[in-house]
Amino acid sequence: MTSTAPAKTAPAKTAAEKTGAHTEEAAALIDGARARIDTLDDRIIGLVQERMAVSAVIQEARITSGGRRISLSREMEILASYRDALGRPGTSLAMTLLELCRGRA
């Protein structure tokens, strides 16, 4: 005969426990800042998707006119721009964006 005991649920965490803060005041500040980051991330994702669509239009125009799908000189300009604005990690970010925007070969 099998017993079905109710599952134990963990007590709800306080805001301080969820954020790693040591005070409720700091936890509230962190919660607000995290909400702002979530909003920014949603906007960034939307902008990346828009960039991908614009890049697809450019690639199609270039291919249709007999050119190559990718312009390496333009990619180097983008890499330099991100590196200049964000330092070395900006180069990695730009590479990721370029990869996302290249589409399928």
mmCIF file of N, CA and C in Angstrom:
data_model
loop_
_atom_site.group_PDB
_atom_site.id
_atom_site.type_symbol
_atom_site.label_atom_id
_atom_site.label_comp_id
_atom_site.label_asym_id
_atom_site.label_seq_id
_atom_site.Cartn_x
_atom_site.Cartn_y
_atom_site.Cartn_z
ATOM 1 N N MET A 1 0.836 -1.181 0.000
ATOM 2 C CA MET A 1 0.000 0.000 0.000
ATOM 3 C C MET A 1 0.881 1.245 0.000
ATOM 4 N N THR A 2 0.596 2.190 -0.884
ATOM 5 C CA THR A 2 1.406 3.386 -1.027
ATOM 6 C C THR A 2 0.732 4.549 -0.333
ATOM 7 N N SER A 3 1.542 5.290 0.425
ATOM 8 C CA SER A 3 1.028 6.473 1.105
ATOM 9 C C SER A 3 1.301 7.696 0.250
ATOM 10 N N THR A 4 0.337 8.568 0.170
ATOM 11 C CA THR A 4 0.539 9.806 -0.582
ATOM 12 C C THR A 4 0.500 10.967 0.388
ATOM 13 N N ALA A 5 1.652 11.259 0.913
ATOM 14 C CA ALA A 5 1.779 12.388 1.826
ATOM 15 C C ALA A 5 1.831 13.668 1.017
ATOM 16 N N PRO A 6 1.250 14.742 1.532
ATOM 17 C CA PRO A 6 1.315 16.004 0.781
ATOM 18 C C PRO A 6 2.757 16.458 0.624
ATOM 19 N N ALA A 7 3.045 17.005 -0.545
ATOM 20 C CA ALA A 7 4.396 17.494 -0.816
ATOM 21 C C ALA A 7 4.675 18.703 0.055
ATOM 22 N N LYS A 8 5.879 18.751 0.578
ATOM 23 C CA LYS A 8 6.277 19.895 1.390
ATOM 24 C C LYS A 8 6.676 21.028 0.455
ATOM 25 N N THR A 9 6.192 22.198 0.754
ATOM 26 C CA THR A 9 6.574 23.362 -0.040
ATOM 27 C C THR A 9 7.533 24.209 0.781
ATOM 28 N N ALA A 10 8.498 24.732 0.091
ATOM 29 C CA ALA A 10 9.474 25.596 0.760
ATOM 30 C C ALA A 10 8.785 26.900 1.119
ATOM 31 N N PRO A 11 9.145 27.451 2.259
ATOM 32 C CA PRO A 11 8.550 28.743 2.610
ATOM 33 C C PRO A 11 8.949 29.797 1.583
ATOM 34 N N ALA A 12 8.050 30.724 1.344
ATOM 35 C CA ALA A 12 8.321 31.795 0.381
ATOM 36 C C ALA A 12 9.539 32.585 0.836
ATOM 37 N N LYS A 13 10.382 32.907 -0.119
ATOM 38 C CA LYS A 13 11.579 33.687 0.186
ATOM 39 C C LYS A 13 11.215 35.150 0.353
ATOM 40 N N THR A 14 11.926 35.797 1.213
ATOM 41 C CA THR A 14 11.747 37.243 1.356
ATOM 42 C C THR A 14 12.423 37.928 0.171
ATOM 43 N N ALA A 15 12.099 39.191 -0.005
ATOM 44 C CA ALA A 15 12.725 39.956 -1.100
ATOM 45 C C ALA A 15 14.236 39.977 -0.929
ATOM 46 N N ALA A 16 14.696 40.102 0.316
ATOM 47 C CA ALA A 16 16.138 40.127 0.557
ATOM 48 C C ALA A 16 16.768 38.799 0.165
ATOM 49 N N GLU A 17 16.117 37.690 0.464
ATOM 50 C CA GLU A 17 16.663 36.377 0.102
ATOM 51 C C GLU A 17 16.690 36.179 -1.407
ATOM 52 N N LYS A 18 15.675 36.671 -2.100
ATOM 53 C CA LYS A 18 15.619 36.528 -3.564
ATOM 54 C C LYS A 18 16.715 37.320 -4.259
ATOM 55 N N THR A 19 17.081 38.446 -3.703
ATOM 56 C CA THR A 19 18.032 39.330 -4.373
ATOM 57 C C THR A 19 19.455 39.184 -3.862
ATOM 58 N N GLY A 20 19.616 38.557 -2.716
ATOM 59 C CA GLY A 20 20.946 38.460 -2.121
ATOM 60 C C GLY A 20 21.300 39.686 -1.300
ATOM 61 N N ALA A 21 20.355 40.606 -1.184
ATOM 62 C CA ALA A 21 20.590 41.818 -0.400
ATOM 63 C C ALA A 21 20.495 41.485 1.084
ATOM 64 N N HIS A 22 21.049 42.347 1.894
ATOM 65 C CA HIS A 22 21.017 42.129 3.334
ATOM 66 C C HIS A 22 19.979 42.989 4.041
ATOM 67 N N THR A 23 19.341 43.878 3.294
ATOM 68 C CA THR A 23 18.278 44.686 3.875
ATOM 69 C C THR A 23 17.101 44.727 2.902
ATOM 70 N N GLU A 24 15.925 44.950 3.450
ATOM 71 C CA GLU A 24 14.742 45.056 2.601
ATOM 72 C C GLU A 24 14.829 46.286 1.688
ATOM 73 N N GLU A 25 15.456 47.353 2.169
ATOM 74 C CA GLU A 25 15.625 48.565 1.353
ATOM 75 C C GLU A 25 16.469 48.267 0.115
ATOM 76 N N ALA A 26 17.579 47.567 0.312
ATOM 77 C CA ALA A 26 18.440 47.200 -0.815
ATOM 78 C C ALA A 26 17.709 46.231 -1.739
ATOM 79 N N ALA A 27 16.943 45.320 -1.159
ATOM 80 C CA ALA A 27 16.196 44.358 -1.970
ATOM 81 C C ALA A 27 15.192 45.078 -2.865
ATOM 82 N N ALA A 28 14.528 46.092 -2.332
ATOM 83 C CA ALA A 28 13.562 46.852 -3.123
ATOM 84 C C ALA A 28 14.259 47.577 -4.270
ATOM 85 N N LEU A 29 15.415 48.150 -3.986
ATOM 86 C CA LEU A 29 16.185 48.835 -5.022
ATOM 87 C C LEU A 29 16.599 47.846 -6.110
ATOM 88 N N ILE A 30 17.072 46.682 -5.704
ATOM 89 C CA ILE A 30 17.499 45.653 -6.663
ATOM 90 C C ILE A 30 16.318 45.173 -7.491
ATOM 91 N N ASP A 31 15.180 44.935 -6.846
ATOM 92 C CA ASP A 31 13.988 44.500 -7.594
ATOM 93 C C ASP A 31 13.610 45.522 -8.662
ATOM 94 N N GLY A 32 13.636 46.796 -8.309
ATOM 95 C CA GLY A 32 13.311 47.848 -9.283
ATOM 96 C C GLY A 32 14.311 47.894 -10.422
ATOM 97 N N ALA A 33 15.590 47.770 -10.088
ATOM 98 C CA ALA A 33 16.632 47.796 -11.116
ATOM 99 C C ALA A 33 16.528 46.575 -12.026
ATOM 100 N N ARG A 34 16.195 45.422 -11.451
ATOM 101 C CA ARG A 34 16.034 44.213 -12.274
ATOM 102 C C ARG A 34 14.855 44.346 -13.220
ATOM 103 N N ALA A 35 13.784 44.960 -12.755
ATOM 104 C CA ALA A 35 12.631 45.189 -13.625
ATOM 105 C C ALA A 35 13.033 46.088 -14.794
ATOM 106 N N ARG A 36 13.839 47.101 -14.511
ATOM 107 C CA ARG A 36 14.327 48.012 -15.563
ATOM 108 C C ARG A 36 15.214 47.256 -16.549
ATOM 109 N N ILE A 37 16.076 46.375 -16.041
ATOM 110 C CA ILE A 37 16.934 45.560 -16.915
ATOM 111 C C ILE A 37 16.081 44.656 -17.798
ATOM 112 N N ASP A 38 15.032 44.048 -17.232
ATOM 113 C CA ASP A 38 14.147 43.193 -18.035
ATOM 114 C C ASP A 38 13.513 43.992 -19.170
ATOM 115 N N THR A 39 13.098 45.225 -18.875
ATOM 116 C CA THR A 39 12.520 46.094 -19.897
ATOM 117 C C THR A 39 13.557 46.425 -20.973
ATOM 118 N N LEU A 40 14.762 46.752 -20.537
ATOM 119 C CA LEU A 40 15.835 47.054 -21.496
ATOM 120 C C LEU A 40 16.157 45.833 -22.349
ATOM 121 N N ASP A 41 16.224 44.658 -21.731
ATOM 122 C CA ASP A 41 16.505 43.436 -22.493
ATOM 123 C C ASP A 41 15.441 43.194 -23.555
ATOM 124 N N ASP A 42 14.173 43.421 -23.198
ATOM 125 C CA ASP A 42 13.102 43.264 -24.192
ATOM 126 C C ASP A 42 13.303 44.229 -25.364
ATOM 127 N N ARG A 43 13.684 45.456 -25.064
ATOM 128 C CA ARG A 43 13.933 46.440 -26.122
ATOM 129 C C ARG A 43 15.133 46.037 -26.973
ATOM 130 N N ILE A 44 16.201 45.575 -26.320
ATOM 131 C CA ILE A 44 17.402 45.154 -27.057
ATOM 132 C C ILE A 44 17.066 44.006 -27.992
ATOM 133 N N ILE A 45 16.315 43.032 -27.507
ATOM 134 C CA ILE A 45 15.929 41.896 -28.354
ATOM 135 C C ILE A 45 15.121 42.385 -29.550
ATOM 136 N N GLY A 46 14.211 43.306 -29.325
ATOM 137 C CA GLY A 46 13.428 43.866 -30.430
ATOM 138 C C GLY A 46 14.299 44.588 -31.440
ATOM 139 N N LEU A 47 15.264 45.344 -30.949
ATOM 140 C CA LEU A 47 16.183 46.059 -31.850
ATOM 141 C C LEU A 47 17.057 45.088 -32.639
ATOM 142 N N VAL A 48 17.505 44.021 -32.008
ATOM 143 C CA VAL A 48 18.312 43.022 -32.723
ATOM 144 C C VAL A 48 17.467 42.377 -33.814
ATOM 145 N N GLN A 49 16.217 42.065 -33.506
ATOM 146 C CA GLN A 49 15.346 41.473 -34.521
ATOM 147 C C GLN A 49 15.109 42.450 -35.672
ATOM 148 N N GLU A 50 14.960 43.725 -35.349
ATOM 149 C CA GLU A 50 14.802 44.740 -36.398
ATOM 150 C C GLU A 50 16.076 44.841 -37.235
ATOM 151 N N ARG A 51 17.233 44.791 -36.574
ATOM 152 C CA ARG A 51 18.520 44.843 -37.284
ATOM 153 C C ARG A 51 18.652 43.653 -38.222
ATOM 154 N N MET A 52 18.214 42.488 -37.777
ATOM 155 C CA MET A 52 18.279 41.288 -38.607
ATOM 156 C C MET A 52 17.432 41.462 -39.869
ATOM 157 N N ALA A 53 16.256 42.050 -39.718
ATOM 158 C CA ALA A 53 15.367 42.252 -40.864
ATOM 159 C C ALA A 53 15.964 43.250 -41.852
ATOM 160 N N VAL A 54 16.544 44.333 -41.351
ATOM 161 C CA VAL A 54 17.165 45.333 -42.223
ATOM 162 C C VAL A 54 18.373 44.724 -42.934
ATOM 163 N N SER A 55 19.148 43.955 -42.205
ATOM 164 C CA SER A 55 20.315 43.301 -42.800
ATOM 165 C C SER A 55 19.895 42.348 -43.920
ATOM 166 N N ALA A 56 18.784 41.648 -43.731
ATOM 167 C CA ALA A 56 18.293 40.731 -44.770
ATOM 168 C C ALA A 56 17.936 41.492 -46.040
ATOM 169 N N VAL A 57 17.361 42.683 -45.892
ATOM 170 C CA VAL A 57 17.023 43.513 -47.057
ATOM 171 C C VAL A 57 18.299 43.918 -47.792
ATOM 172 N N ILE A 58 19.300 44.338 -47.034
ATOM 173 C CA ILE A 58 20.579 44.750 -47.646
ATOM 174 C C ILE A 58 21.220 43.581 -48.371
ATOM 175 N N GLN A 59 21.256 42.425 -47.733
ATOM 176 C CA GLN A 59 21.872 41.246 -48.350
ATOM 177 C C GLN A 59 21.147 40.853 -49.631
ATOM 178 N N GLU A 60 19.826 40.894 -49.594
ATOM 179 C CA GLU A 60 19.050 40.541 -50.783
ATOM 180 C C GLU A 60 19.346 41.509 -51.928
ATOM 181 N N ALA A 61 19.414 42.792 -51.634
ATOM 182 C CA ALA A 61 19.715 43.786 -52.665
ATOM 183 C C ALA A 61 21.114 43.566 -53.231
ATOM 184 N N ARG A 62 22.062 43.265 -52.356
ATOM 185 C CA ARG A 62 23.431 43.051 -52.802
ATOM 186 C C ARG A 62 23.516 41.812 -53.698
ATOM 187 N N ILE A 63 22.871 40.725 -53.296
ATOM 188 C CA ILE A 63 22.908 39.477 -54.064
ATOM 189 C C ILE A 63 22.191 39.658 -55.405
ATOM 190 N N THR A 64 21.027 40.297 -55.360
ATOM 191 C CA THR A 64 20.250 40.517 -56.584
ATOM 192 C C THR A 64 21.027 41.334 -57.603
ATOM 193 N N SER A 65 21.857 42.244 -57.113
ATOM 194 C CA SER A 65 22.633 43.085 -58.036
ATOM 195 C C SER A 65 23.929 42.409 -58.484
ATOM 196 N N GLY A 66 24.123 41.154 -58.045
ATOM 197 C CA GLY A 66 25.309 40.407 -58.468
ATOM 198 C C GLY A 66 26.463 40.471 -57.490
ATOM 199 N N GLY A 67 26.235 41.063 -56.344
ATOM 200 C CA GLY A 67 27.301 41.164 -55.346
ATOM 201 C C GLY A 67 27.313 39.992 -54.381
ATOM 202 N N ARG A 68 28.194 40.094 -53.417
ATOM 203 C CA ARG A 68 28.308 39.056 -52.388
ATOM 204 C C ARG A 68 27.301 39.327 -51.276
ATOM 205 N N ARG A 69 26.945 38.283 -50.586
ATOM 206 C CA ARG A 69 25.982 38.399 -49.487
ATOM 207 C C ARG A 69 26.532 39.247 -48.353
ATOM 208 N N ILE A 70 27.825 39.125 -48.087
ATOM 209 C CA ILE A 70 28.453 39.801 -46.951
ATOM 210 C C ILE A 70 29.509 40.768 -47.456
ATOM 211 N N SER A 71 29.568 41.941 -46.827
ATOM 212 C CA SER A 71 30.607 42.924 -47.126
ATOM 213 C C SER A 71 31.586 42.922 -45.956
ATOM 214 N N LEU A 72 32.724 42.311 -46.157
ATOM 215 C CA LEU A 72 33.697 42.200 -45.074
ATOM 216 C C LEU A 72 34.223 43.558 -44.620
ATOM 217 N N SER A 73 34.364 44.500 -45.552
ATOM 218 C CA SER A 73 34.845 45.821 -45.149
ATOM 219 C C SER A 73 33.818 46.509 -44.243
ATOM 220 N N ARG A 74 32.544 46.340 -44.532
ATOM 221 C CA ARG A 74 31.498 46.916 -43.680
ATOM 222 C C ARG A 74 31.500 46.244 -42.307
ATOM 223 N N GLU A 75 31.697 44.949 -42.281
ATOM 224 C CA GLU A 75 31.752 44.239 -41.002
ATOM 225 C C GLU A 75 32.921 44.727 -40.156
ATOM 226 N N MET A 76 34.042 45.018 -40.801
ATOM 227 C CA MET A 76 35.196 45.543 -40.056
ATOM 228 C C MET A 76 34.875 46.910 -39.460
ATOM 229 N N GLU A 77 34.136 47.741 -40.191
ATOM 230 C CA GLU A 77 33.716 49.044 -39.665
ATOM 231 C C GLU A 77 32.839 48.863 -38.419
ATOM 232 N N ILE A 78 31.923 47.919 -38.482
ATOM 233 C CA ILE A 78 31.015 47.665 -37.354
ATOM 234 C C ILE A 78 31.806 47.160 -36.148
ATOM 235 N N LEU A 79 32.728 46.237 -36.384
ATOM 236 C CA LEU A 79 33.567 45.722 -35.297
ATOM 237 C C LEU A 79 34.345 46.854 -34.628
ATOM 238 N N ALA A 80 34.912 47.722 -35.429
ATOM 239 C CA ALA A 80 35.688 48.845 -34.889
ATOM 240 C C ALA A 80 34.795 49.788 -34.090
ATOM 241 N N SER A 81 33.609 50.036 -34.577
ATOM 242 C CA SER A 81 32.685 50.924 -33.889
ATOM 243 C C SER A 81 32.318 50.382 -32.512
ATOM 244 N N TYR A 82 31.991 49.118 -32.446
ATOM 245 C CA TYR A 82 31.643 48.502 -31.159
ATOM 246 C C TYR A 82 32.849 48.445 -30.226
ATOM 247 N N ARG A 83 34.001 48.135 -30.771
ATOM 248 C CA ARG A 83 35.223 48.089 -29.953
ATOM 249 C C ARG A 83 35.545 49.473 -29.392
ATOM 250 N N ASP A 84 35.428 50.500 -30.232
ATOM 251 C CA ASP A 84 35.712 51.861 -29.786
ATOM 252 C C ASP A 84 34.736 52.306 -28.695
ATOM 253 N N ALA A 85 33.482 51.923 -28.829
ATOM 254 C CA ALA A 85 32.463 52.351 -27.867
ATOM 255 C C ALA A 85 32.466 51.533 -26.587
ATOM 256 N N LEU A 86 32.780 50.231 -26.686
ATOM 257 C CA LEU A 86 32.602 49.336 -25.539
ATOM 258 C C LEU A 86 33.858 48.592 -25.111
ATOM 259 N N GLY A 87 34.963 48.859 -25.783
ATOM 260 C CA GLY A 87 36.184 48.132 -25.448
ATOM 261 C C GLY A 87 36.177 46.739 -26.064
ATOM 262 N N ARG A 88 37.115 45.935 -25.614
ATOM 263 C CA ARG A 88 37.279 44.601 -26.195
ATOM 264 C C ARG A 88 36.013 43.745 -26.165
ATOM 265 N N PRO A 89 35.227 43.776 -25.078
ATOM 266 C CA PRO A 89 33.989 42.990 -25.097
ATOM 267 C C PRO A 89 33.010 43.441 -26.182
ATOM 268 N N GLY A 90 33.131 44.708 -26.608
ATOM 269 C CA GLY A 90 32.282 45.200 -27.686
ATOM 270 C C GLY A 90 32.521 44.459 -28.983
ATOM 271 N N THR A 91 33.760 44.030 -29.193
ATOM 272 C CA THR A 91 34.076 43.253 -30.393
ATOM 273 C C THR A 91 33.315 41.933 -30.384
ATOM 274 N N SER A 92 33.273 41.283 -29.234
ATOM 275 C CA SER A 92 32.527 40.018 -29.115
ATOM 276 C C SER A 92 31.040 40.235 -29.347
ATOM 277 N N LEU A 93 30.523 41.319 -28.795
ATOM 278 C CA LEU A 93 29.113 41.636 -28.995
ATOM 279 C C LEU A 93 28.826 41.878 -30.467
ATOM 280 N N ALA A 94 29.684 42.639 -31.129
ATOM 281 C CA ALA A 94 29.503 42.921 -32.557
ATOM 282 C C ALA A 94 29.583 41.637 -33.380
ATOM 283 N N MET A 95 30.505 40.757 -33.034
ATOM 284 C CA MET A 95 30.615 39.483 -33.764
ATOM 285 C C MET A 95 29.324 38.676 -33.645
ATOM 286 N N THR A 96 28.744 38.671 -32.450
ATOM 287 C CA THR A 96 27.488 37.956 -32.240
ATOM 288 C C THR A 96 26.370 38.578 -33.066
ATOM 289 N N LEU A 97 26.287 39.904 -33.067
ATOM 290 C CA LEU A 97 25.275 40.581 -33.874
ATOM 291 C C LEU A 97 25.453 40.289 -35.358
ATOM 292 N N LEU A 98 26.694 40.358 -35.811
ATOM 293 C CA LEU A 98 26.966 40.085 -37.225
ATOM 294 C C LEU A 98 26.562 38.657 -37.583
ATOM 295 N N GLU A 99 26.871 37.732 -36.703
ATOM 296 C CA GLU A 99 26.503 36.336 -36.954
ATOM 297 C C GLU A 99 24.987 36.182 -37.037
ATOM 298 N N LEU A 100 24.271 36.828 -36.116
ATOM 299 C CA LEU A 100 22.810 36.766 -36.144
ATOM 300 C C LEU A 100 22.241 37.378 -37.424
ATOM 301 N N CYS A 101 22.871 38.439 -37.901
ATOM 302 C CA CYS A 101 22.334 39.203 -39.034
ATOM 303 C C CYS A 101 22.780 38.682 -40.395
ATOM 304 N N ARG A 102 23.709 37.771 -40.423
ATOM 305 C CA ARG A 102 24.183 37.258 -41.718
ATOM 306 C C ARG A 102 23.126 36.378 -42.379
ATOM 307 N N GLY A 103 22.260 35.807 -41.619
ATOM 308 C CA GLY A 103 21.257 34.913 -42.192
ATOM 309 C C GLY A 103 21.894 33.612 -42.649
ATOM 310 N N ARG A 104 21.170 32.892 -43.413
ATOM 311 C CA ARG A 104 21.652 31.598 -43.897
ATOM 312 C C ARG A 104 22.389 31.779 -45.227
ATOM 313 N N ALA A 105 23.461 31.063 -45.343
ATOM 314 C CA ALA A 105 24.259 31.151 -46.579
ATOM 315 C C ALA A 105 23.564 30.482 -47.735
#
